[in-house]
Amino acid sequence: EILMTQSPATLSVSPGERATLSCRASQSVSSNLAWYQQKPGQAPRLLIYGASTRATGIPARFSGSGSGTEFILTISSLQSEDFAVYYCQQYNHWPPVFGQGTKVEIK
Amino acid sequence: EVQLVESGGGLVQPGGSLRLSCAASGFTFSSYWMSWVRQAPGKGLEWLANIKDEGREKYYVDSVKGRFTTSRDNAKNSLYLQMNSLRAEDTAVYYCARQNWGGASDIWGQGTMVTVSS
């Protein structure tokens, strides 16, 4: 089973600042990597798939990059509604595991 | 509106069974792979199973293989998860999700809570 490791576990950022979240796979997952946002008490929401394609309705301040084993989610200018937990997920190999999550909190 | 609505969660004793349902609307259900994902209290996301659009191909994670069975009724736009031999560690919010053409989960239900306890 592929291991997905996200860093940091918690990221403290001020509104308007840039946030950079990392996700590393234990073996190559090609570009079959998604990012999800989850707020307390809510279901996850797909942000990015195919490593860099924004899902429908996702603001341009969210961008994804990477391929193989190293991936980055960038939020260019954090808005108040962006404070949440972010998960990466590979779907190149079965089972499609998630990372453990990065919590983005207000600094 | 594209929507998934889960139901069927609740409190069950260890060793018991429960059947979750997921009602789909607003899209052509029969054209999509569907999946189940769970989240234990305060923990991360765990993919459990998925099922191909026609319903014949199914895949399960090892932790639920042999105990959980997913199925679907495309005529009723519904997805199901039959859970048997439930354990305390199965306590979680269970989500159904639609997989997009690439394999990512683009639509999620609101989740249904399953508590396994005596």
Tab-separated table of C-alpha atoms in Angstrom:
chain	number	residue	atom	x	y	z
A	1	GLU	CA	0.000	0.000	0.000
A	2	ILE	CA	1.284	3.416	-0.927
A	3	LEU	CA	1.982	5.788	1.939
A	4	MET	CA	1.006	9.433	1.496
A	5	THR	CA	2.798	11.839	3.820
A	6	GLN	CA	1.628	15.432	4.185
A	7	SER	CA	3.613	18.271	5.705
A	8	PRO	CA	3.388	20.222	7.813
A	9	ALA	CA	0.740	18.760	10.104
A	10	THR	CA	-0.370	22.277	11.017
A	11	LEU	CA	0.271	25.507	9.129
A	12	SER	CA	-0.359	28.867	10.800
A	13	VAL	CA	-0.983	31.599	8.248
A	14	SER	CA	-2.341	35.130	8.374
A	15	PRO	CA	-5.250	36.079	6.080
A	16	GLY	CA	-3.937	37.339	2.758
A	17	GLU	CA	-0.710	35.349	3.005
A	18	ARG	CA	0.364	32.460	0.810
A	19	ALA	CA	0.089	28.875	2.029
A	20	THR	CA	2.132	25.996	0.650
A	21	LEU	CA	1.156	22.421	1.540
A	22	SER	CA	3.218	19.380	0.623
A	23	CYS	CA	2.301	15.784	-0.115
A	24	ARG	CA	4.770	12.996	-0.756
A	25	ALA	CA	4.011	9.509	-2.067
A	26	SER	CA	6.084	6.469	-1.125
A	27	GLN	CA	6.192	5.494	-4.803
A	28	SER	CA	5.223	7.177	-8.021
A	29	VAL	CA	1.530	7.910	-8.499
A	30	SER	CA	2.063	9.689	-11.825
A	31	SER	CA	-0.341	12.662	-11.848
A	32	ASN	CA	-3.180	10.734	-10.213
A	33	LEU	CA	-3.297	12.963	-7.168
A	34	ALA	CA	-6.212	14.907	-5.717
A	35	TRP	CA	-6.531	17.546	-3.013
A	36	TYR	CA	-9.579	17.946	-0.797
A	37	GLN	CA	-10.653	20.583	1.686
A	38	GLN	CA	-12.644	19.657	4.769
A	39	LYS	CA	-14.214	22.032	7.272
A	40	PRO	CA	-15.493	20.892	10.682
A	41	GLY	CA	-18.739	18.963	10.441
A	42	GLN	CA	-18.684	18.960	6.646
A	43	ALA	CA	-17.876	16.456	3.954
A	44	PRO	CA	-14.629	16.814	2.030
A	45	ARG	CA	-14.708	18.986	-1.089
A	46	LEU	CA	-12.617	18.240	-4.155
A	47	LEU	CA	-10.249	21.092	-4.975
A	48	ILE	CA	-7.708	19.657	-7.406
A	49	TYR	CA	-7.471	16.453	-9.432
A	50	GLY	CA	-4.897	15.203	-11.880
A	51	ALA	CA	-2.373	16.987	-9.638
A	52	SER	CA	-3.079	20.391	-11.164
A	53	THR	CA	-6.638	20.653	-12.534
A	54	ARG	CA	-9.026	22.739	-10.466
A	55	ALA	CA	-12.407	21.146	-9.860
A	56	THR	CA	-15.580	22.926	-10.919
A	57	GLY	CA	-16.177	26.141	-9.006
A	58	ILE	CA	-12.831	26.185	-7.220
A	59	PRO	CA	-11.278	29.683	-7.052
A	60	ALA	CA	-8.095	30.405	-8.975
A	61	ARG	CA	-6.198	31.098	-5.749
A	62	PHE	CA	-5.961	27.316	-5.334
A	63	SER	CA	-3.313	25.657	-7.499
A	64	GLY	CA	-1.681	22.262	-7.559
A	65	SER	CA	1.621	21.092	-8.962
A	66	GLY	CA	3.898	18.092	-9.043
A	67	SER	CA	4.031	14.585	-10.432
A	68	GLY	CA	5.527	11.257	-9.471
A	69	THR	CA	6.092	11.421	-5.732
A	70	GLU	CA	6.162	15.137	-4.827
A	71	PHE	CA	3.116	17.383	-4.896
A	72	ILE	CA	2.271	20.899	-3.749
A	73	LEU	CA	-1.016	22.671	-3.050
A	74	THR	CA	-0.679	26.451	-3.029
A	75	ILE	CA	-3.285	28.889	-1.773
A	76	SER	CA	-2.081	32.212	-3.098
A	77	SER	CA	-3.882	34.566	-0.715
A	78	LEU	CA	-5.701	32.960	2.179
A	79	GLN	CA	-9.290	33.996	2.740
A	80	SER	CA	-11.171	33.423	5.983
A	81	GLU	CA	-13.133	30.559	4.416
A	82	ASP	CA	-9.909	28.713	3.536
A	83	PHE	CA	-9.023	27.797	7.106
A	84	ALA	CA	-9.664	24.065	7.122
A	85	VAL	CA	-7.988	20.663	6.885
A	86	TYR	CA	-6.538	19.664	3.514
A	87	TYR	CA	-6.015	16.082	2.393
A	88	CYS	CA	-4.124	14.717	-0.569
A	89	GLN	CA	-5.135	11.386	-2.096
A	90	GLN	CA	-3.513	9.177	-4.682
A	91	TYR	CA	-5.733	7.169	-6.991
A	92	ASN	CA	-3.079	5.598	-9.172
A	93	HIS	CA	-2.832	2.390	-7.131
A	94	TRP	CA	-5.381	0.407	-5.120
A	95	PRO	CA	-6.295	1.309	-2.424
A	96	PRO	CA	-6.595	5.032	-3.145
A	97	VAL	CA	-5.145	6.232	0.153
A	98	PHE	CA	-5.309	9.682	1.671
A	99	GLY	CA	-2.606	11.585	3.454
A	100	GLN	CA	-3.082	12.319	7.137
A	101	GLY	CA	-4.061	15.928	6.473
A	102	THR	CA	-2.671	19.435	6.990
A	103	LYS	CA	-4.628	21.802	9.187
A	104	VAL	CA	-4.425	25.418	8.023
A	105	GLU	CA	-5.141	27.684	10.973
A	106	ILE	CA	-5.297	31.399	11.522
A	107	LYS	CA	-2.042	32.898	12.730
B	1	GLU	CA	-28.691	19.951	-8.275
B	2	VAL	CA	-26.135	17.166	-8.125
B	3	GLN	CA	-26.566	15.515	-4.756
B	4	LEU	CA	-25.796	12.427	-2.691
B	5	VAL	CA	-27.718	11.724	0.498
B	6	GLU	CA	-26.684	8.929	2.879
B	7	SER	CA	-28.951	7.243	5.373
B	8	GLY	CA	-29.031	4.211	7.605
B	9	GLY	CA	-26.445	5.074	10.219
B	10	GLY	CA	-26.996	4.579	13.919
B	11	LEU	CA	-25.962	2.701	17.023
B	12	VAL	CA	-25.232	-1.010	16.681
B	13	GLN	CA	-23.704	-3.570	19.008
B	14	PRO	CA	-20.366	-5.223	18.257
B	15	GLY	CA	-20.917	-8.148	15.921
B	16	GLY	CA	-24.060	-6.586	14.544
B	17	SER	CA	-25.014	-5.479	11.042
B	18	LEU	CA	-26.121	-2.285	9.389
B	19	ARG	CA	-27.030	-1.293	5.851
B	20	LEU	CA	-26.228	2.173	4.607
B	21	SER	CA	-27.914	3.744	1.616
B	22	CYS	CA	-26.873	6.592	-0.627
B	23	ALA	CA	-29.465	8.255	-2.850
B	24	ALA	CA	-28.143	10.049	-5.913
B	25	SER	CA	-29.851	12.811	-7.853
B	26	GLY	CA	-29.042	15.428	-10.462
B	27	PHE	CA	-26.739	13.279	-12.604
B	28	THR	CA	-26.723	10.030	-14.583
B	29	PHE	CA	-25.936	7.693	-11.708
B	30	SER	CA	-25.453	4.648	-13.928
B	31	SER	CA	-22.501	6.295	-15.697
B	32	TYR	CA	-20.242	6.692	-12.680
B	33	TRP	CA	-18.088	4.606	-10.399
B	34	MET	CA	-19.114	5.201	-6.796
B	35	SER	CA	-17.215	4.775	-3.576
B	36	TRP	CA	-17.458	4.651	0.206
B	37	VAL	CA	-15.093	6.544	2.488
B	38	ARG	CA	-15.177	6.749	6.269
B	39	GLN	CA	-13.762	9.028	8.928
B	40	ALA	CA	-13.375	7.937	12.533
B	41	PRO	CA	-13.966	10.680	15.124
B	42	GLY	CA	-11.108	13.168	15.033
B	43	LYS	CA	-9.218	11.127	12.425
B	44	GLY	CA	-8.449	11.256	8.724
B	45	LEU	CA	-10.186	9.786	5.704
B	46	GLU	CA	-10.140	6.077	4.865
B	47	TRP	CA	-11.248	4.746	1.488
B	48	LEU	CA	-13.310	1.575	1.927
B	49	ALA	CA	-14.684	0.366	-1.357
B	50	ASN	CA	-15.741	1.292	-4.802
B	51	ILE	CA	-18.069	-0.137	-7.410
B	52	LYS	CA	-18.040	0.188	-11.163
B	53	ASP	CA	-20.853	1.909	-13.006
B	54	GLU	CA	-22.581	-1.346	-14.024
B	55	GLY	CA	-22.135	-2.825	-10.561
B	56	ARG	CA	-20.195	-5.989	-11.365
B	57	GLU	CA	-16.691	-4.851	-10.424
B	58	LYS	CA	-16.112	-4.061	-6.771
B	59	TYR	CA	-12.984	-3.396	-4.767
B	60	TYR	CA	-12.470	-3.304	-1.007
B	61	VAL	CA	-9.738	-2.220	1.351
B	62	ASP	CA	-8.326	-5.079	3.434
B	63	SER	CA	-9.782	-3.785	6.713
B	64	VAL	CA	-13.357	-4.397	5.545
B	65	LYS	CA	-12.931	-7.186	2.991
B	66	GLY	CA	-15.213	-10.113	3.799
B	67	ARG	CA	-17.309	-8.026	6.216
B	68	PHE	CA	-18.612	-5.163	4.050
B	69	THR	CA	-20.358	-5.458	0.693
B	70	THR	CA	-21.213	-2.622	-1.630
B	71	SER	CA	-23.930	-2.805	-4.251
B	72	ARG	CA	-26.010	-0.499	-6.363
B	73	ASP	CA	-29.404	-0.285	-8.004
B	74	ASN	CA	-29.069	1.948	-11.034
B	75	ALA	CA	-32.841	1.880	-11.607
B	76	LYS	CA	-33.270	3.466	-8.185
B	77	ASN	CA	-30.185	5.707	-8.376
B	78	SER	CA	-29.002	4.169	-5.145
B	79	LEU	CA	-25.796	2.867	-3.657
B	80	TYR	CA	-25.605	0.544	-0.657
B	81	LEU	CA	-23.086	-0.625	1.909
B	82	GLN	CA	-23.948	-3.769	3.856
B	83	MET	CA	-21.793	-3.912	6.978
B	84	ASN	CA	-21.570	-7.165	8.954
B	85	SER	CA	-19.531	-8.286	11.955
B	86	LEU	CA	-19.143	-4.699	13.054
B	87	ARG	CA	-16.371	-3.775	15.456
B	88	ALA	CA	-15.765	-0.790	17.707
B	89	GLU	CA	-13.106	0.414	15.283
B	90	ASP	CA	-15.755	0.714	12.556
B	91	THR	CA	-17.234	3.673	14.428
B	92	ALA	CA	-17.053	6.565	11.982
B	93	VAL	CA	-18.903	8.909	9.686
B	94	TYR	CA	-19.500	7.070	6.423
B	95	TYR	CA	-19.558	9.010	3.167
B	96	CYS	CA	-20.579	7.958	-0.293
B	97	ALA	CA	-18.844	9.741	-3.140
B	98	ARG	CA	-18.970	9.898	-6.910
B	99	GLN	CA	-15.766	9.300	-8.815
B	100	ASN	CA	-15.066	11.525	-11.778
B	101	TRP	CA	-13.616	10.179	-14.994
B	102	GLY	CA	-10.093	10.457	-13.645
B	103	GLY	CA	-10.808	8.660	-10.389
B	104	ALA	CA	-11.018	11.538	-7.923
B	105	SER	CA	-14.142	11.947	-5.785
B	106	ASP	CA	-15.911	15.047	-7.037
B	107	ILE	CA	-19.279	14.788	-5.264
B	108	TRP	CA	-19.721	13.723	-1.629
B	109	GLY	CA	-22.733	13.059	0.520
B	110	GLN	CA	-23.137	14.714	3.902
B	111	GLY	CA	-22.206	11.520	5.724
B	112	THR	CA	-23.996	9.216	8.140
B	113	MET	CA	-22.665	8.329	11.577
B	114	VAL	CA	-22.203	4.716	12.589
B	115	THR	CA	-21.461	3.950	16.225
B	116	VAL	CA	-20.498	0.432	17.253
B	117	SER	CA	-20.825	0.048	20.979
B	118	SER	CA	-22.427	-2.138	23.602
